[in-house]
Structure formats: structure tokens, C-alpha cells
Amino acid sequence: MKTASRSNNRLEVLLSSAAELFSTFGYQATTTRDIAKKCGMLPGSIYYHYPNKEALLVAVYQEGVRQLTERVQSVLATSDDPWERLELMLATHIEMIVEPTAYASVIIRILPDNVPSVEAELTRLRDQYEVVLRDLVGALPLPLGCDRRLMRLFLIGAVNHVHVWYQPGGSSPSEIAKELLRYFRCPAQSNSEGSS
Amino acid sequence: MKTASRSNNRLEVLLSSAAELFSTFGYQATTTRDIAKKCGMLPGSIYYHYPNKEALLVAVYQEGVRQLTERVQSVLATSDDPWERLELMLATHIEMIVEPTAYASVIIRILPDNVPSVEAELTRLRDQYEVVLRDLVGALPLPLGCDRRLMRLFLIGAVNHVHVWYQPGGSSPSEIAKELLRYFRCPAQSNSEGSS
DNA sequence: CCTACCGATCGGTAGG
DNA sequence: CCTACCGATCGGTAGG
């Protein structure tokens, strides 16, 4: 049986193969030949789908952001409590970045300035996703004097670092998210503030 | 005037050139020719000092850990208060990793698994430094039920991420460290714990 | 004309 | 440290 869209039937496996290799070994260390081999193509065949290696990375990044956003939005629909929503978001984020085959790992492993030729585009995609976290932090009831931008940056740093130390036998993603927010739920009032 | 150790008089500039390039562009993206050019050598001459590119990275890593440990130990001598000591350590750490020419940036930019052939050695060096943080977190007066290991991992993730978003015009390293510890000083008591 | 690649090779660069 | 190179592999492209 012939299908009309046979042209894209190997694009998916190409993208997921690239995602897995990029997230495991990094961008520079992954060769186009590695990617081709993993998805059963010959080395040159990648260039039928993408004009170059950078464009392939951008495509993986896009899919990563899409998957992260989709999953996060779906769990956010289950709660109205600001702290619970943040905890759900962080738990889902951790879940997705510790899954080594996932596109999401690429987004935290490959920093935009690792690939200068597409740095602006990668930054745009990251920022697009981080808006979700910014809004969740923005909705929290916090004492005056809390810098929500810094809080967001501390949280994203802490959860992305989980990718480095996570072990399947240890704390689960939701346990990690819960323990992290234990600290942020009750910030100490800033004291000894000099007049400025 | 001849000196006996003429053989090492360019080693320092080789190491610092490598550190700057590794921290700016990453390990894979920095070529041995880039490094040689930066310190006025010809491509092959690096191999007079180090047997290969990995060994050069290890030397940079070692110097980074040495400098970080030295600076941190010196500021720790100025206080006996556990929370103040932790804040001083974190502020010093941030200071050193946002300085782009510093060896310390290499340690947080190049993860051990970026270079599998020397992964064990790089991990050993990182762990050696992180012992300082482990001891500082261990000395804190904390409520029961706080997981000090997780707290340490959250802190190191948050401060290392500063390297990504730090802008010279914004919050200073010590302001960032102070604001971060505001959250960790007063963890919420864990509630709704089910019996297990 | 198109889809989905292949066999071979391009200009350059890697560590040594 | 330099000169003069090597084995191999890199990302990318040729015609079919």
C-alpha cells in the first residue's frame, strides 16, 4: 500500500537519533556519521532532510521545547494552587531531563553558546519555555523584597543540575521537586538592610 | 642570563591560554591550533608540554581546583558562623566562575562526561573541591528531616548556573549568594508526611 | 518531474 | 620548542 507522505517517514527516527546522541555526548562530539549510523542511513542522507548539522540541532531543540511545554501544560491543568503548580512543573521538568532518550535533555545539555552560528535561535527557544516558569514564580504569594527573577534563576539552575547527579535508585523527580520547594516556600525576611 | 628551567617558561601562558579558550568555547570546539596560536606557539609545540589534548585539559582542571580551593579557604578563615561561612564560600565561588579568563570557569563549563577518556580524573578533581561545600552544609544547624546532600546539590546547581546568566551590571556575586541563602536559611517544616 | 536515498569524494582539520 | 608532515576523520556535496 502506497501512502502519499512517504517522504517524511524517516524524519522522525532521524530526529530522535540525533536527540539521543546530542544529549549523551554533546553537539561537537556527535558526528553526522554517528547520527546516520544510529538511524540506518548513510552519512550523506542526513543532508536530504536538513541543510547542515546546525539545522538538525535547531530542529531537535524545537521538538524538545514543544514536548516540554506540552507535558508541563497538561499537568498544570490539574491544579489551581500556585505552589502546587510550581511543584508539578518542576517535577515534570526533572522527569523529562533525566530521561536520556528525551529531546528535553538536549536543551539543558547543549547551551546556546556552544554553537555560535545558531546561538540566537537556541536562546529564543529556551526563553520561550522559561516563560512558563517565570509566570508560575510570578503567581506565587511571596513576601515583599523577594527577587522573583533571581528565584526563577536559582530554581532553573537547581533543577537542571539534577541531570548531572540523578540516579534511578535515589529520590524520584517529584520527591526532588518537593524537597527543593521546601526551602523556597518560606524565605527568611531580609534583615540588616542598610538604607540605600 | 640563562635559567635552568627554561623548559617551563612558556608553560604558564600555555595553560592560561587553554583555560580561557576551553571556558569560552568548550573542549571540543577549541582546537589545539587555536591554543597554540593564542600563546604564540606552532601547532605541534603543545605536545612538548603535554602528551595530548586531554592531558592539557586535566592540567587546567587541576589548576582551577587549586585556585578555587585556595581562595575559598582564605575567605573561610574570616568567620566562624556556619551560615556566614557558607555565604562567603558561595560568593567566592560565584566570583571566580563569572570571571571568563579564570580557570574556575573551565570546571563548571566542561563536565567530566564531555571527555570520556579522562572522565574519572575530572570527576575526582570536582569531588575534591565539592568536599568543602559538603562540610559547610554539614556544619549548618538545620531542622531534622533536611536532606543535606540534596541541599548541597541544589546549591551547587543554583550557583553554577550563575555562569550562564550573570551580567556585570546586575547583582554582585555576594548579593546573589546572600539572596540564595535567604531561602535556605528557613526551610518549611515538612508536612503531610505519610507513614511509610 | 518527485522521494528517498546511495557511492564517492569535496575542502579542511583532528591529534600526533 | 620548530619543521614537516602522517593516518583518520570531520561536515558537507557531487551526479545519478
Coordinates of C-alpha atoms (C1' of nucleotides) in Angstrom, one line a residue:
Chain A
M1 CA 0.0 0.0 0.0
K2 CA 1.4 3.3 -1.0
T3 CA 1.0 6.4 1.1
A4 CA 1.1 10.0 -0.1
S5 CA 3.5 11.2 2.6
R6 CA 6.3 8.6 2.3
S7 CA 8.8 11.4 2.2
N8 CA 8.8 12.0 5.9
N9 CA 8.7 8.5 7.2
R10 CA 12.4 8.5 8.3
L11 CA 12.5 12.1 9.6
E12 CA 11.2 11.1 13.0
V13 CA 13.8 8.4 13.6
L14 CA 16.5 10.9 12.4
L15 CA 15.4 13.5 14.8
S16 CA 15.1 11.1 17.8
S17 CA 18.5 9.6 17.0
A18 CA 20.1 13.0 16.8
A19 CA 18.4 13.9 20.1
E20 CA 19.8 10.9 21.9
L21 CA 23.3 11.4 20.7
F22 CA 23.4 15.1 21.2
S23 CA 22.1 14.7 24.8
T24 CA 24.5 11.9 25.6
F25 CA 27.7 13.1 24.0
G26 CA 27.2 16.8 23.3
Y27 CA 27.0 18.6 20.0
Q28 CA 30.6 18.7 18.9
A29 CA 31.4 15.2 19.9
T30 CA 28.5 13.8 17.9
T31 CA 29.4 13.4 14.3
T32 CA 26.8 13.4 11.4
R33 CA 28.1 9.8 10.7
D34 CA 27.2 8.7 14.3
I35 CA 23.7 10.0 13.8
A36 CA 23.3 8.5 10.3
K37 CA 24.5 5.1 11.6
K38 CA 22.1 5.2 14.5
C39 CA 19.1 5.6 12.3
G40 CA 20.2 3.3 9.5
M41 CA 21.0 5.9 6.9
L42 CA 24.2 6.5 5.1
P43 CA 26.2 9.6 6.2
G44 CA 25.2 11.8 3.3
S45 CA 21.5 11.1 3.6
I46 CA 21.0 13.5 6.6
Y47 CA 21.5 16.3 4.1
Y48 CA 18.4 15.4 2.3
H49 CA 16.4 16.3 5.4
Y50 CA 18.5 19.2 6.8
P51 CA 20.9 21.5 5.0
N52 CA 23.5 21.1 7.7
K53 CA 24.3 19.9 11.2
E54 CA 23.3 23.1 12.9
A55 CA 19.8 23.0 11.3
L56 CA 19.4 19.5 12.7
L57 CA 20.2 20.7 16.2
V58 CA 17.7 23.5 15.9
A59 CA 15.0 21.0 14.9
V60 CA 15.8 18.8 17.9
Y61 CA 15.7 21.9 20.1
Q62 CA 12.3 22.9 18.8
E63 CA 10.9 19.4 19.3
G64 CA 12.3 19.5 22.9
V65 CA 10.7 22.7 23.7
R66 CA 7.4 21.6 22.2
Q67 CA 7.4 18.3 24.2
L68 CA 8.4 20.1 27.5
T69 CA 5.7 22.7 27.0
E70 CA 3.1 20.2 26.1
R71 CA 3.7 17.9 29.1
V72 CA 4.0 20.8 31.5
Q73 CA 0.8 22.5 30.3
S74 CA -1.0 19.2 30.7
V75 CA 0.0 18.7 34.4
L76 CA -0.6 22.4 35.2
A77 CA -4.3 21.9 34.2
T78 CA -4.7 19.6 37.3
S79 CA -4.2 22.3 40.0
D80 CA -5.0 25.9 40.8
D81 CA -2.7 26.3 43.8
P82 CA 0.3 28.4 42.9
W83 CA 2.9 26.4 45.0
E84 CA 1.4 23.1 43.9
R85 CA 1.5 24.2 40.2
L86 CA 5.2 25.2 40.5
E87 CA 6.0 21.9 42.2
L88 CA 4.2 20.0 39.4
M89 CA 6.1 21.9 36.8
L90 CA 9.5 21.3 38.4
A91 CA 8.7 17.6 38.9
T92 CA 7.7 17.2 35.3
H93 CA 10.7 19.2 34.1
I94 CA 13.1 16.9 36.1
E95 CA 11.3 13.8 34.8
M96 CA 11.9 14.8 31.3
I97 CA 15.5 15.8 31.6
V98 CA 16.7 12.7 33.4
E99 CA 15.2 10.5 30.6
P100 CA 18.3 10.1 28.5
T101 CA 16.5 9.4 25.3
A102 CA 14.4 12.5 25.5
Y103 CA 14.6 15.7 23.5
A104 CA 14.4 17.7 26.7
S105 CA 17.9 16.6 27.8
V106 CA 19.4 18.3 24.7
I107 CA 18.0 21.7 25.8
I108 CA 19.8 21.6 29.1
R109 CA 23.0 19.8 27.9
I110 CA 23.6 22.0 24.8
L111 CA 23.9 25.6 25.8
P112 CA 23.2 28.2 23.0
D113 CA 26.8 29.5 23.0
N114 CA 28.1 26.0 22.3
V115 CA 27.0 26.5 18.7
P116 CA 27.6 30.2 17.9
S117 CA 26.1 30.0 14.4
V118 CA 22.6 29.3 15.8
E119 CA 23.0 30.8 19.2
A120 CA 20.3 33.4 18.9
E121 CA 17.7 30.8 17.7
L122 CA 18.6 28.4 20.5
T123 CA 18.3 31.2 23.1
R124 CA 14.9 32.2 21.7
L125 CA 13.6 28.6 22.1
R126 CA 14.9 28.3 25.6
D127 CA 13.4 31.6 26.6
Q128 CA 10.1 30.6 25.1
Y129 CA 10.0 27.7 27.5
E130 CA 11.2 29.6 30.5
V131 CA 8.3 32.0 30.2
V132 CA 6.2 29.2 31.8
L133 CA 8.4 29.1 34.9
R134 CA 8.5 32.9 35.0
D135 CA 4.7 33.1 35.1
L136 CA 4.5 30.4 37.8
V137 CA 7.0 32.2 40.0
G138 CA 5.2 35.4 39.3
A139 CA 1.9 33.9 40.6
L140 CA 3.4 32.9 44.0
P141 CA 2.4 34.8 47.2
L142 CA 5.8 35.9 48.4
P143 CA 6.9 38.5 51.0
L144 CA 8.0 41.9 49.7
G145 CA 11.7 42.1 48.8
C146 CA 11.8 38.7 47.1
D147 CA 13.5 39.0 43.8
R148 CA 11.4 36.7 41.6
R149 CA 13.8 36.8 38.7
L150 CA 16.7 35.5 41.0
M151 CA 14.3 33.0 42.5
R152 CA 13.5 31.7 39.0
L153 CA 17.2 31.5 38.0
F154 CA 18.0 29.6 41.3
L155 CA 15.2 27.2 40.6
I156 CA 16.2 26.5 37.0
G157 CA 19.8 26.1 38.0
A158 CA 19.0 23.6 40.7
V159 CA 16.6 21.5 38.6
N160 CA 18.8 21.5 35.5
H161 CA 21.7 20.3 37.6
V162 CA 19.7 17.2 38.6
H163 CA 20.6 16.0 35.1
V164 CA 24.2 15.6 36.3
W165 CA 23.7 13.8 39.6
Y166 CA 20.4 11.9 39.2
Q167 CA 20.5 8.2 39.9
P168 CA 17.4 6.0 39.1
G169 CA 17.6 4.3 42.5
G170 CA 17.5 7.5 44.5
S171 CA 14.9 10.3 45.1
S172 CA 12.2 10.5 42.4
P173 CA 11.7 13.6 40.3
S174 CA 8.6 14.6 42.4
E175 CA 10.4 14.0 45.7
I176 CA 13.3 16.2 44.5
A177 CA 10.9 18.9 43.4
K178 CA 9.1 18.8 46.7
E179 CA 12.3 18.9 48.8
L180 CA 13.6 21.9 46.7
L181 CA 10.4 23.9 47.2
R182 CA 10.6 23.2 51.0
Y183 CA 13.3 25.8 51.0
F184 CA 11.7 28.3 48.7
R185 CA 8.3 28.2 50.4
C186 CA 9.5 30.2 53.4
P187 CA 12.1 32.7 52.7
A188 CA 13.7 34.4 55.7
Q189 CA 12.7 38.1 55.9
S190 CA 15.7 40.1 54.8
N191 CA 17.2 41.7 57.8
S192 CA 20.2 44.0 58.4
E193 CA 19.3 46.0 55.3
G194 CA 21.2 49.2 55.2
S195 CA 19.4 52.3 53.9
S196 CA 20.4 53.0 50.3
Chain B
M1 CA 71.2 35.2 31.7
K2 CA 70.3 31.5 31.3
T3 CA 68.0 29.8 33.8
A4 CA 68.0 26.1 34.5
S5 CA 64.3 25.7 33.9
R6 CA 63.9 27.4 30.5
S7 CA 61.8 24.5 29.5
N8 CA 58.8 25.7 31.6
N9 CA 58.8 29.4 31.0
R10 CA 56.0 29.2 28.5
L11 CA 54.0 26.6 30.3
E12 CA 52.1 29.1 32.3
V13 CA 50.9 31.1 29.2
L14 CA 50.0 27.8 27.5
L15 CA 47.9 26.8 30.5
S16 CA 46.1 30.1 30.8
S17 CA 45.5 30.4 27.1
A18 CA 44.0 26.9 27.1
A19 CA 41.9 27.8 30.2
E20 CA 40.5 30.9 28.5
L21 CA 39.6 29.1 25.3
F22 CA 38.2 26.0 26.9
S23 CA 36.0 28.1 29.2
T24 CA 34.8 30.3 26.3
F25 CA 34.2 27.8 23.6
G26 CA 34.2 24.4 25.3
Y27 CA 36.6 21.5 24.9
Q28 CA 35.6 20.0 21.6
A29 CA 35.2 23.4 19.9
T30 CA 38.7 24.5 21.0
T31 CA 41.4 23.2 18.7
T32 CA 45.0 22.6 19.7
R33 CA 45.9 25.1 16.9
D34 CA 43.7 27.8 18.5
I35 CA 45.5 27.3 21.7
A36 CA 49.0 27.3 20.1
K37 CA 48.1 30.4 18.1
K38 CA 46.9 32.2 21.2
C39 CA 50.2 31.7 23.1
G40 CA 52.4 32.1 20.1
M41 CA 53.4 28.5 19.5
L42 CA 53.2 26.4 16.4
P43 CA 50.5 23.7 16.5
G44 CA 52.9 20.8 17.2
S45 CA 54.6 22.5 20.1
I46 CA 51.9 21.9 22.6
Y47 CA 52.9 18.3 22.6
Y48 CA 56.3 19.2 24.0
H49 CA 54.5 20.1 27.2
Y50 CA 51.6 17.7 27.3
P51 CA 51.2 14.3 25.6
N52 CA 47.7 15.1 24.2
K53 CA 44.8 17.5 24.4
E54 CA 43.1 15.6 27.3
A55 CA 46.2 16.0 29.5
L56 CA 46.2 19.7 28.9
L57 CA 42.5 19.8 30.0
V58 CA 43.3 17.9 33.1
A59 CA 46.2 20.3 33.9
V60 CA 43.8 23.3 33.5
Y61 CA 41.2 21.5 35.7
Q62 CA 43.8 20.8 38.4
E63 CA 44.9 24.5 38.4
G64 CA 41.2 25.5 38.6
V65 CA 40.5 23.4 41.6
R66 CA 43.7 24.6 43.3
Q67 CA 42.8 28.3 42.8
L68 CA 39.2 27.8 43.9
T69 CA 40.2 25.9 47.0
E70 CA 42.9 28.4 47.9
R71 CA 40.6 31.4 47.6
V72 CA 37.7 29.8 49.4
Q73 CA 39.9 28.6 52.3
S74 CA 41.3 32.1 52.7
V75 CA 37.9 33.7 53.0
L76 CA 36.6 30.9 55.3
A77 CA 39.3 31.9 57.8
T78 CA 37.5 35.2 58.4
S79 CA 34.4 33.8 60.0
D80 CA 33.2 31.1 62.5
D81 CA 29.5 31.4 61.9
P82 CA 28.2 28.4 59.8
W83 CA 25.7 30.4 57.7
E84 CA 28.2 33.2 57.1
R85 CA 30.9 30.8 56.1
L86 CA 28.6 29.1 53.6
E87 CA 27.6 32.5 52.2
L88 CA 31.3 33.6 51.9
M89 CA 32.1 30.3 50.1
L90 CA 29.2 30.7 47.6
A91 CA 30.0 34.3 46.9
T92 CA 33.7 33.5 46.3
H93 CA 32.7 30.6 44.1
I94 CA 30.4 32.8 42.0
E95 CA 33.1 35.5 41.8
M96 CA 35.5 33.0 40.3
I97 CA 33.2 31.4 37.8
V98 CA 31.9 34.6 36.3
E99 CA 35.4 35.8 35.5
P100 CA 35.7 34.5 32.0
T101 CA 39.5 34.3 32.0
A102 CA 39.6 32.2 35.1
Y103 CA 40.5 28.5 35.4
A104 CA 37.4 28.1 37.6
S105 CA 35.1 28.6 34.6
V106 CA 36.5 25.5 32.9
I107 CA 35.5 23.3 35.8
I108 CA 31.8 24.3 35.5
R109 CA 31.7 24.6 31.8
I110 CA 33.4 21.3 30.9
L111 CA 31.6 18.4 32.5
P112 CA 33.5 15.2 33.1
D113 CA 31.4 13.2 30.7
N114 CA 32.2 15.6 27.9
V115 CA 35.6 14.0 27.7
P116 CA 35.2 10.3 28.4
S117 CA 38.8 9.4 28.2
V118 CA 39.6 11.5 31.4
E119 CA 36.2 11.4 32.9
A120 CA 37.3 9.7 36.1
E121 CA 40.1 12.1 36.8
L122 CA 37.9 15.2 36.2
T123 CA 35.2 13.8 38.4
R124 CA 37.8 13.2 41.1
L125 CA 39.0 16.8 40.9
R126 CA 35.5 18.2 41.1
D127 CA 34.6 16.0 44.0
Q128 CA 37.7 17.1 45.8
Y129 CA 36.5 20.7 45.7
E130 CA 32.9 19.9 46.5
V131 CA 34.0 18.3 49.8
V132 CA 34.4 21.9 51.0
L133 CA 30.8 22.6 50.3
R134 CA 29.7 19.3 51.8
D135 CA 31.5 20.2 55.1
L136 CA 30.0 23.7 55.2
V137 CA 26.5 22.3 54.7
G138 CA 27.2 19.6 57.2
A139 CA 28.0 22.3 59.8
L140 CA 24.7 24.1 59.5
P141 CA 22.1 24.0 62.3
L142 CA 19.2 22.6 60.4
P143 CA 15.8 21.1 61.4
L144 CA 15.5 17.4 61.3
G145 CA 14.4 16.0 58.0
C146 CA 16.5 18.2 55.9
D147 CA 18.4 16.2 53.3
R148 CA 21.9 17.9 53.4
R149 CA 23.0 16.1 50.3
L150 CA 20.1 17.4 48.3
M151 CA 20.6 20.8 49.8
R152 CA 24.2 20.8 48.7
L153 CA 23.2 19.7 45.2
F154 CA 20.6 22.4 44.9
L155 CA 23.1 25.0 46.0
I156 CA 25.8 23.9 43.6
G157 CA 23.3 23.8 40.7
A158 CA 22.0 27.2 41.5
V159 CA 25.4 28.9 41.9
N160 CA 27.0 27.2 38.8
H161 CA 24.0 28.3 36.7
V162 CA 25.0 31.9 37.6
H163 CA 27.7 31.4 35.0
V164 CA 25.0 31.3 32.3
W165 CA 23.0 34.4 33.2
Y166 CA 25.4 36.7 35.1
Q167 CA 25.7 40.2 33.7
P168 CA 28.4 42.6 35.1
G169 CA 25.8 45.4 35.6
G170 CA 23.4 43.4 37.8
S171 CA 23.6 41.8 41.2
S172 CA 27.1 41.2 42.5
P173 CA 28.3 37.7 43.5
S174 CA 27.9 38.4 47.2
E175 CA 24.4 39.8 46.7
I176 CA 23.5 36.7 44.7
A177 CA 24.9 34.4 47.4
K178 CA 23.0 36.3 50.1
E179 CA 19.7 36.2 48.3
L180 CA 20.1 32.5 47.6
L181 CA 20.7 31.7 51.2
R182 CA 17.7 33.7 52.2
Y183 CA 15.6 30.8 51.0
F184 CA 17.8 28.0 52.5
R185 CA 18.1 29.6 56.0
C186 CA 14.5 28.9 56.9
P187 CA 13.2 25.6 55.3
A188 CA 9.5 24.9 55.8
Q189 CA 8.8 22.1 58.2
S190 CA 7.9 19.1 56.1
N191 CA 4.2 18.4 56.5
S192 CA 1.7 15.9 55.1
E193 CA 4.2 13.2 55.5
G194 CA 2.5 9.8 55.1
S195 CA 3.7 7.0 57.3
S196 CA 5.9 4.6 55.3
Chain C
dC1 C1' 9.1 15.9 -12.6
dC2 C1' 9.4 13.9 -7.1
dT3 C1' 11.0 11.0 -3.0
dA4 C1' 14.4 8.9 -0.6
dC5 C1' 18.3 7.9 -0.6
dC6 C1' 23.5 5.8 -2.4
dG7 C1' 28.6 5.6 -3.6
dA8 C1' 32.2 8.5 -3.7
dT9 C1' 34.6 12.4 -2.8
dC10 C1' 35.0 17.5 -1.7
dG11 C1' 37.8 21.1 1.2
dG12 C1' 39.6 21.3 5.9
dT13 C1' 41.0 19.8 10.4
dA14 C1' 41.8 16.4 14.2
dG15 C1' 45.6 14.5 17.3
dG16 C1' 50.0 13.0 16.9
Chain D
dC1 C1' 60.1 24.3 21.3
dC2 C1' 60.0 24.2 15.4
dT3 C1' 59.6 21.9 10.7
dA4 C1' 57.5 19.0 8.1
dC5 C1' 54.3 16.0 8.0
dC6 C1' 51.1 11.3 9.0
dG7 C1' 46.6 8.5 9.4
dA8 C1' 41.8 9.4 10.1
dT9 C1' 38.1 11.6 10.2
dC10 C1' 35.3 15.9 10.0
dG11 C1' 30.9 18.3 7.9
dG12 C1' 29.1 18.7 3.6
dT13 C1' 28.1 17.9 -1.6
dA14 C1' 28.7 15.8 -6.3
dG15 C1' 25.9 13.2 -10.0
dG16 C1' 22.6 9.6 -10.5

